[in-house]
Amino acid sequence: MTGEEVAFVGLGAMGFGMATNLVEHGFNVTGFDVYAPNLERFVAGGGKSSTTPREAVESAKYVVFMVATAAQILSAMFDEETGAIWAIPRDTVVLLCSTGPPEHAPNVRRLLDGKYQRGDVQLVDAPVSGGTIRAAAGTLTILASGPEMAVRNARPVLDAMAGEKLYLIPGGLGAGTKVKMVHQVLAGVHITMTSEAMGFAAALGLNTSQAFEHLRKSEADSWMFDNRVPHMLERDPTVYSALNIITKDIGIVTADGRAEKFPLFMASATEQVLAAGVRAAIGLEDDSNLIKVYLPKSPDLVFQQGSAAVTTTADDPKLKLVAQAMAAVHLAAAAEAMMLGAKVGLDTKQLQEIIATAAGTSWMFVDRTPQMVSGKWQTRRTVEDVISELSEAIEAASRMKYPLHLAGTALQLFHLAAWRGLGSESDVAICRVWDGADGPVFPRES
Amino acid sequence: MTGEEVAFVGLGAMGFGMATNLVEHGFNVTGFDVYAPNLERFVAGGGKSSTTPREAVESAKYVVFMVATAAQILSAMFDEETGAIWAIPRDTVVLLCSTGPPEHAPNVRRLLDGKYQRGDVQLVDAPVSGGTIRAAAGTLTILASGPEMAVRNARPVLDAMAGEKLYLIPGGLGAGTKVKMVHQVLAGVHITMTSEAMGFAAALGLNTSQAFEHLRKSEADSWMFDNRVPHMLERDPTVYSALNIITKDIGIVTADGRAEKFPLFMASATEQVLAAGVRAAIGLEDDSNLIKVYLPKSPDLVFQQGSAAVTTTADDPKLKLVAQAMAAVHLAAAAEAMMLGAKVGLDTKQLQEIIATAAGTSWMFVDRTPQMVSGKWQTRRTVEDVISELSEAIEAASRMKYPLHLAGTALQLFHLAAWRGLGSESDVAICRVWDGADGPVFPRES
């Protein structure tokens, strides 16, 4: 219906799906990618091609950037020869959809207003989440922020890419990226915990297919767990999301933690495991291959045990160990993420609602974070209970010399909470570990 | 001179040196080991052999247990057929020199007094430290505890094994093991940090031989670093201390942390890296091979860069990154260890003095822990300073995707201290992270 001109820069796994979806919505899309086969594939899918970002934007009403890093956006936007800036029409709406650091979109705004004197270009911070399938279906989660008019003018494209999953984030340009950043704490921890947990299940001798089916129906579940484990069980060679991507995203999180001098134990432990994965040369593989860091001598064990001649029932005590480790890690990560969100000034209630239905969600997140935000602690399981359960899991792993990087870190956080006198409180009290000199972030209501 | 009868159970790397040293001191030593070649070697060295612990102790005035685990002591002592208990003479002095959990010696005491009705057997808890060379030289660090009379009666053997490095630990049977356990927090962190740091130096492209020489003369130094790095630089295949040993010891530490519900972030992160090493099948190798966990695709890089055609000066900015990471990790570990010592009821001043001259020492430990114990914080470097320095190191590692498991954990602890309002305090304030519900462990004096 629209026929409006869109320039789309970055036709990788996600970008290709997003751009093609815009074509299907009737936009007239000119694509650009540094990798020629991506461009050819896009033309075959009904798009037009261009040789530079500068050429791509010539008649664009909207420009979407969906490249890998903030540095690539700067290059595509401002390169002295090929940059979009030299051809971008007046009042064009630019959507920054890549995940960068929170200061990225404001930086681009400053460059447009200052050095390039293009105050007319309308900029929207619009990081996305959801994977390739939802990218192609136009049902991505998009976290849009920026000046009201710019966001309103971007709506036709945002609506086509996100459908009902479009969130408008208050707080100005960059606020959407802050939400994405907090979301990525959970995405990173959950992706890593998926490997930690499934490797643990395999090392414990469980039937991993059956273990997966039970775990995903329990409070150990996370969206990433549901999504990634089938890749392991089927030994699927497809790269749905390369390990390098989540490694980059978690790097943004910990860099922000350093900038804010804010403790991020779970994100930091996750970053080190991911770095170990990149060092083990699996950066370009699907992130479900992180299992190779946990089982370096038997990387196929999760696959092999998927058809093991053992039955793993829902009440198998060994399965319980895995579930306990997962639930505790997810709870600690949920607390850490919400505390970071509060620290960077986000509306924590909206943050909670967005993450609860996005790829960073988990059973624990959905159940516990509303209690954190409201201060109404209702869960009866106590910090001490979590310590007992998690200790059981860690003792079993210790006997096998199986590394539980994340569960080990989580246990110390629960220990710290107990040591500070919160042992007999609801496990939601784990959020109190992040209490600063100014007192609790979320005061308790009884 | 003595001619007194000693039974020595456990003639492994350490035990062989200790037993042979007792022979040289004039004791009449009957050895036992499950591994025949060890026994033959001992006979060649002037000892006598036996076929069971029961036979070994038949005429013993002293019995020394230097096996690998507490479970092995229980078996050697109480096995229904071959146990020493069935032949041990009246009033014999039994020295438990293996490193077990703190409750081990009291457990053995209860079994002797109760089930076996051998209240006459005199038991001394006497864990040792110092390595094979000092074992053979009779200059081990020994941490003896137990009833005054038992310790006094054990002195001839203790003195022969330790010389001036014999420490009498107040607090009854098991207190010596508690000191050893706290010591092993530092031993474990420092061994692991040695690999983390040297792998980092190699990945940064430094000349590792020169880097080592500079680092050991700086505040980054630790006893373990001095001792282990030459194994890497010379690619020495000798197993001085197997990775499995420190893995077992750190497992005792974290088990105690779980029993006490006490947060041990550094020890826990260390345990996971060590477990990753065992999973990578290097458990039986010298613990300096932990470098393989950090550089899985280039395990010889530290060796290769030892003769690299680059000069690394003492003020090389990259070397500074390594030094900063080491110093911060050693400081965090020193605080964690001292806090654990206080938690288990040790005399922290004596603990500080013992560790300062033992294998668990570091430049940071020697300099900072007296300030922690006295509460007189004199170091001018602040928590914020450490955060800045450590952040530089972590950012460099993050760019290279080099995992800094321990430095990453340490940074979060310093962040937590700053977040709690201690940012502009002396870096000694890191000990305040372990403040419990009852307030500071070591109150500050100004």
PDB file of N, CA, C and O in Angstrom, chain A residues 10-55:
ATOM      1  N   GLY A  10      22.503  -2.966   6.045  1.00  0.00           N
ATOM      2  CA  GLY A  10      22.831  -4.119   6.886  1.00  0.00           C
ATOM      3  C   GLY A  10      21.857  -5.248   6.662  1.00  0.00           C
ATOM      4  O   GLY A  10      20.821  -5.328   7.313  1.00  0.00           O
ATOM      5  N   LEU A  11      22.215  -6.153   5.737  1.00  0.00           N
ATOM      6  CA  LEU A  11      21.301  -7.239   5.360  1.00  0.00           C
ATOM      7  C   LEU A  11      21.798  -8.584   5.864  1.00  0.00           C
ATOM      8  O   LEU A  11      21.788  -9.590   5.157  1.00  0.00           O
ATOM      9  N   GLY A  12      22.262  -8.602   7.115  1.00  0.00           N
ATOM     10  CA  GLY A  12      22.705  -9.860   7.723  1.00  0.00           C
ATOM     11  C   GLY A  12      21.513 -10.736   8.083  1.00  0.00           C
ATOM     12  O   GLY A  12      20.414 -10.542   7.568  1.00  0.00           O
ATOM     13  N   ALA A  13      21.708 -11.676   8.984  1.00  0.00           N
ATOM     14  CA  ALA A  13      20.655 -12.640   9.329  1.00  0.00           C
ATOM     15  C   ALA A  13      19.374 -11.932   9.738  1.00  0.00           C
ATOM     16  O   ALA A  13      18.291 -12.212   9.210  1.00  0.00           O
ATOM     17  N   MET A  14      19.482 -10.993  10.663  1.00  0.00           N
ATOM     18  CA  MET A  14      18.292 -10.265  11.117  1.00  0.00           C
ATOM     19  C   MET A  14      17.856  -9.241  10.070  1.00  0.00           C
ATOM     20  O   MET A  14      16.668  -9.150   9.733  1.00  0.00           O
ATOM     21  N   GLY A  15      18.813  -8.453   9.577  1.00  0.00           N
ATOM     22  CA  GLY A  15      18.507  -7.361   8.650  1.00  0.00           C
ATOM     23  C   GLY A  15      17.807  -7.846   7.401  1.00  0.00           C
ATOM     24  O   GLY A  15      16.865  -7.204   6.918  1.00  0.00           O
ATOM     25  N   PHE A  16      18.240  -8.961   6.882  1.00  0.00           N
ATOM     26  CA  PHE A  16      17.628  -9.498   5.668  1.00  0.00           C
ATOM     27  C   PHE A  16      16.133  -9.760   5.884  1.00  0.00           C
ATOM     28  O   PHE A  16      15.278  -9.367   5.080  1.00  0.00           O
ATOM     29  N   GLY A  17      15.830 -10.411   7.003  1.00  0.00           N
ATOM     30  CA  GLY A  17      14.431 -10.701   7.321  1.00  0.00           C
ATOM     31  C   GLY A  17      13.619  -9.420   7.490  1.00  0.00           C
ATOM     32  O   GLY A  17      12.490  -9.296   6.997  1.00  0.00           O
ATOM     33  N   MET A  18      14.208  -8.448   8.181  1.00  0.00           N
ATOM     34  CA  MET A  18      13.504  -7.185   8.429  1.00  0.00           C
ATOM     35  C   MET A  18      13.238  -6.437   7.126  1.00  0.00           C
ATOM     36  O   MET A  18      12.138  -5.910   6.901  1.00  0.00           O
ATOM     37  N   ALA A  19      14.265  -6.384   6.265  1.00  0.00           N
ATOM     38  CA  ALA A  19      14.135  -5.635   5.014  1.00  0.00           C
ATOM     39  C   ALA A  19      13.128  -6.310   4.086  1.00  0.00           C
ATOM     40  O   ALA A  19      12.296  -5.653   3.439  1.00  0.00           O
ATOM     41  N   THR A  20      13.191  -7.617   4.016  1.00  0.00           N
ATOM     42  CA  THR A  20      12.270  -8.365   3.165  1.00  0.00           C
ATOM     43  C   THR A  20      10.832  -8.187   3.648  1.00  0.00           C
ATOM     44  O   THR A  20       9.895  -8.035   2.864  1.00  0.00           O
ATOM     45  N   ASN A  21      10.682  -8.189   4.954  1.00  0.00           N
ATOM     46  CA  ASN A  21       9.360  -7.962   5.539  1.00  0.00           C
ATOM     47  C   ASN A  21       8.823  -6.582   5.159  1.00  0.00           C
ATOM     48  O   ASN A  21       7.624  -6.422   4.881  1.00  0.00           O
ATOM     49  N   LEU A  22       9.705  -5.588   5.098  1.00  0.00           N
ATOM     50  CA  LEU A  22       9.267  -4.237   4.694  1.00  0.00           C
ATOM     51  C   LEU A  22       8.817  -4.247   3.237  1.00  0.00           C
ATOM     52  O   LEU A  22       7.836  -3.576   2.871  1.00  0.00           O
ATOM     53  N   VAL A  23       9.531  -5.010   2.397  1.00  0.00           N
ATOM     54  CA  VAL A  23       9.108  -5.159   0.995  1.00  0.00           C
ATOM     55  C   VAL A  23       7.696  -5.731   0.946  1.00  0.00           C
ATOM     56  O   VAL A  23       6.819  -5.228   0.244  1.00  0.00           O
ATOM     57  N   GLU A  24       7.489  -6.767   1.774  1.00  0.00           N
ATOM     58  CA  GLU A  24       6.167  -7.397   1.789  1.00  0.00           C
ATOM     59  C   GLU A  24       5.078  -6.441   2.279  1.00  0.00           C
ATOM     60  O   GLU A  24       3.903  -6.587   1.919  1.00  0.00           O
ATOM     61  N   HIS A  25       5.468  -5.501   3.095  1.00  0.00           N
ATOM     62  CA  HIS A  25       4.499  -4.499   3.562  1.00  0.00           C
ATOM     63  C   HIS A  25       4.291  -3.386   2.532  1.00  0.00           C
ATOM     64  O   HIS A  25       3.619  -2.395   2.813  1.00  0.00           O
ATOM     65  N   GLY A  26       4.923  -3.513   1.367  1.00  0.00           N
ATOM     66  CA  GLY A  26       4.665  -2.535   0.314  1.00  0.00           C
ATOM     67  C   GLY A  26       5.637  -1.373   0.248  1.00  0.00           C
ATOM     68  O   GLY A  26       5.463  -0.450  -0.552  1.00  0.00           O
ATOM     69  N   PHE A  27       6.663  -1.415   1.111  1.00  0.00           N
ATOM     70  CA  PHE A  27       7.661  -0.355   1.000  1.00  0.00           C
ATOM     71  C   PHE A  27       8.570  -0.623  -0.196  1.00  0.00           C
ATOM     72  O   PHE A  27       8.743  -1.771  -0.623  1.00  0.00           O
ATOM     73  N   ASN A  28       9.135   0.451  -0.694  1.00  0.00           N
ATOM     74  CA  ASN A  28      10.066   0.387  -1.799  1.00  0.00           C
ATOM     75  C   ASN A  28      11.466   0.412  -1.181  1.00  0.00           C
ATOM     76  O   ASN A  28      11.971   1.467  -0.818  1.00  0.00           O
ATOM     77  N   VAL A  29      12.071  -0.758  -0.983  1.00  0.00           N
ATOM     78  CA  VAL A  29      13.265  -0.841  -0.145  1.00  0.00           C
ATOM     79  C   VAL A  29      14.540  -0.978  -0.966  1.00  0.00           C
ATOM     80  O   VAL A  29      14.679  -1.891  -1.779  1.00  0.00           O
ATOM     81  N   THR A  30      15.487  -0.052  -0.742  1.00  0.00           N
ATOM     82  CA  THR A  30      16.812  -0.155  -1.338  1.00  0.00           C
ATOM     83  C   THR A  30      17.772  -0.633  -0.258  1.00  0.00           C
ATOM     84  O   THR A  30      17.914   0.023   0.783  1.00  0.00           O
ATOM     85  N   GLY A  31      18.390  -1.764  -0.517  1.00  0.00           N
ATOM     86  CA  GLY A  31      19.273  -2.336   0.499  1.00  0.00           C
ATOM     87  C   GLY A  31      20.730  -2.023   0.246  1.00  0.00           C
ATOM     88  O   GLY A  31      21.144  -1.735  -0.876  1.00  0.00           O
ATOM     89  N   PHE A  32      21.508  -2.063   1.308  1.00  0.00           N
ATOM     90  CA  PHE A  32      22.966  -2.009   1.161  1.00  0.00           C
ATOM     91  C   PHE A  32      23.595  -2.972   2.156  1.00  0.00           C
ATOM     92  O   PHE A  32      23.158  -3.089   3.303  1.00  0.00           O
ATOM     93  N   ASP A  33      24.624  -3.687   1.684  1.00  0.00           N
ATOM     94  CA  ASP A  33      25.408  -4.539   2.582  1.00  0.00           C
ATOM     95  C   ASP A  33      26.811  -4.636   2.001  1.00  0.00           C
ATOM     96  O   ASP A  33      26.981  -4.623   0.778  1.00  0.00           O
ATOM     97  N   VAL A  34      27.810  -4.724   2.867  1.00  0.00           N
ATOM     98  CA  VAL A  34      29.192  -4.829   2.390  1.00  0.00           C
ATOM     99  C   VAL A  34      29.453  -6.199   1.762  1.00  0.00           C
ATOM    100  O   VAL A  34      30.403  -6.387   1.010  1.00  0.00           O
ATOM    101  N   TYR A  35      28.582  -7.167   2.080  1.00  0.00           N
ATOM    102  CA  TYR A  35      28.771  -8.536   1.600  1.00  0.00           C
ATOM    103  C   TYR A  35      27.822  -8.779   0.424  1.00  0.00           C
ATOM    104  O   TYR A  35      26.596  -8.828   0.588  1.00  0.00           O
ATOM    105  N   ALA A  36      28.394  -8.895  -0.784  1.00  0.00           N
ATOM    106  CA  ALA A  36      27.601  -8.946  -2.017  1.00  0.00           C
ATOM    107  C   ALA A  36      26.518 -10.027  -2.022  1.00  0.00           C
ATOM    108  O   ALA A  36      25.378  -9.763  -2.445  1.00  0.00           O
ATOM    109  N   PRO A  37      26.799 -11.251  -1.576  1.00  0.00           N
ATOM    110  CA  PRO A  37      25.750 -12.289  -1.616  1.00  0.00           C
ATOM    111  C   PRO A  37      24.490 -11.897  -0.833  1.00  0.00           C
ATOM    112  O   PRO A  37      23.381 -12.261  -1.222  1.00  0.00           O
ATOM    113  N   ASN A  38      24.658 -11.157   0.266  1.00  0.00           N
ATOM    114  CA  ASN A  38      23.479 -10.693   1.017  1.00  0.00           C
ATOM    115  C   ASN A  38      22.611  -9.796   0.141  1.00  0.00           C
ATOM    116  O   ASN A  38      21.380  -9.885   0.162  1.00  0.00           O
ATOM    117  N   LEU A  39      23.295  -8.947  -0.602  1.00  0.00           N
ATOM    118  CA  LEU A  39      22.605  -7.997  -1.462  1.00  0.00           C
ATOM    119  C   LEU A  39      21.874  -8.731  -2.597  1.00  0.00           C
ATOM    120  O   LEU A  39      20.716  -8.429  -2.908  1.00  0.00           O
ATOM    121  N   GLU A  40      22.549  -9.714  -3.185  1.00  0.00           N
ATOM    122  CA  GLU A  40      21.931 -10.502  -4.278  1.00  0.00           C
ATOM    123  C   GLU A  40      20.691 -11.225  -3.787  1.00  0.00           C
ATOM    124  O   GLU A  40      19.654 -11.257  -4.449  1.00  0.00           O
ATOM    125  N   ARG A  41      20.809 -11.798  -2.581  1.00  0.00           N
ATOM    126  CA  ARG A  41      19.684 -12.508  -2.009  1.00  0.00           C
ATOM    127  C   ARG A  41      18.504 -11.551  -1.792  1.00  0.00           C
ATOM    128  O   ARG A  41      17.343 -11.910  -2.005  1.00  0.00           O
ATOM    129  N   PHE A  42      18.843 -10.329  -1.401  1.00  0.00           N
ATOM    130  CA  PHE A  42      17.788  -9.348  -1.139  1.00  0.00           C
ATOM    131  C   PHE A  42      17.086  -8.938  -2.437  1.00  0.00           C
ATOM    132  O   PHE A  42      15.856  -8.796  -2.480  1.00  0.00           O
ATOM    133  N   VAL A  43      17.870  -8.783  -3.495  1.00  0.00           N
ATOM    134  CA  VAL A  43      17.285  -8.442  -4.798  1.00  0.00           C
ATOM    135  C   VAL A  43      16.358  -9.566  -5.260  1.00  0.00           C
ATOM    136  O   VAL A  43      15.241  -9.324  -5.731  1.00  0.00           O
ATOM    137  N   ALA A  44      16.817 -10.799  -5.061  1.00  0.00           N
ATOM    138  CA  ALA A  44      15.984 -11.957  -5.401  1.00  0.00           C
ATOM    139  C   ALA A  44      14.689 -11.946  -4.601  1.00  0.00           C
ATOM    140  O   ALA A  44      13.652 -12.447  -5.035  1.00  0.00           O
ATOM    141  N   GLY A  45      14.734 -11.332  -3.418  1.00  0.00           N
ATOM    142  CA  GLY A  45      13.549 -11.273  -2.550  1.00  0.00           C
ATOM    143  C   GLY A  45      12.675 -10.051  -2.807  1.00  0.00           C
ATOM    144  O   GLY A  45      11.771  -9.768  -2.023  1.00  0.00           O
ATOM    145  N   GLY A  46      12.988  -9.304  -3.856  1.00  0.00           N
ATOM    146  CA  GLY A  46      12.111  -8.185  -4.213  1.00  0.00           C
ATOM    147  C   GLY A  46      12.637  -6.809  -3.854  1.00  0.00           C
ATOM    148  O   GLY A  46      11.953  -5.806  -4.072  1.00  0.00           O
ATOM    149  N   GLY A  47      13.861  -6.746  -3.317  1.00  0.00           N
ATOM    150  CA  GLY A  47      14.429  -5.447  -2.964  1.00  0.00           C
ATOM    151  C   GLY A  47      15.263  -4.876  -4.101  1.00  0.00           C
ATOM    152  O   GLY A  47      15.460  -5.515  -5.130  1.00  0.00           O
ATOM    153  N   LYS A  48      15.734  -3.643  -3.860  1.00  0.00           N
ATOM    154  CA  LYS A  48      16.661  -3.044  -4.816  1.00  0.00           C
ATOM    155  C   LYS A  48      18.029  -2.995  -4.153  1.00  0.00           C
ATOM    156  O   LYS A  48      18.140  -2.982  -2.925  1.00  0.00           O
ATOM    157  N   SER A  49      19.059  -2.929  -4.982  1.00  0.00           N
ATOM    158  CA  SER A  49      20.402  -2.915  -4.398  1.00  0.00           C
ATOM    159  C   SER A  49      21.071  -1.571  -4.639  1.00  0.00           C
ATOM    160  O   SER A  49      20.661  -0.792  -5.492  1.00  0.00           O
ATOM    161  N   SER A  50      22.105  -1.323  -3.855  1.00  0.00           N
ATOM    162  CA  SER A  50      22.895  -0.111  -4.012  1.00  0.00           C
ATOM    163  C   SER A  50      24.341  -0.445  -3.716  1.00  0.00           C
ATOM    164  O   SER A  50      24.635  -1.502  -3.144  1.00  0.00           O
ATOM    165  N   THR A  51      25.245   0.452  -4.106  1.00  0.00           N
ATOM    166  CA  THR A  51      26.671   0.135  -3.932  1.00  0.00           C
ATOM    167  C   THR A  51      27.298   0.844  -2.735  1.00  0.00           C
ATOM    168  O   THR A  51      28.398   0.502  -2.326  1.00  0.00           O
ATOM    169  N   THR A  52      26.601   1.848  -2.211  1.00  0.00           N
ATOM    170  CA  THR A  52      27.093   2.533  -1.004  1.00  0.00           C
ATOM    171  C   THR A  52      25.884   2.981  -0.183  1.00  0.00           C
ATOM    172  O   THR A  52      24.774   3.127  -0.727  1.00  0.00           O
ATOM    173  N   PRO A  53      26.093   3.254   1.100  1.00  0.00           N
ATOM    174  CA  PRO A  53      25.007   3.831   1.900  1.00  0.00           C
ATOM    175  C   PRO A  53      24.553   5.152   1.280  1.00  0.00           C
ATOM    176  O   PRO A  53      23.361   5.457   1.258  1.00  0.00           O
ATOM    177  N   ARG A  54      25.508   5.897   0.757  1.00  0.00           N
ATOM    178  CA  ARG A  54      25.197   7.184   0.123  1.00  0.00           C
ATOM    179  C   ARG A  54      24.191   7.019  -1.000  1.00  0.00           C
ATOM    180  O   ARG A  54      23.196   7.743  -1.096  1.00  0.00           O
ATOM    181  N   GLU A  55      24.418   6.015  -1.830  1.00  0.00           N
ATOM    182  CA  GLU A  55      23.508   5.754  -2.949  1.00  0.00           C
ATOM    183  C   GLU A  55      22.162   5.232  -2.430  1.00  0.00           C
ATOM    184  O   GLU A  55      21.099   5.593  -2.954  1.00  0.00           O
TER     185      GLU A  55
END
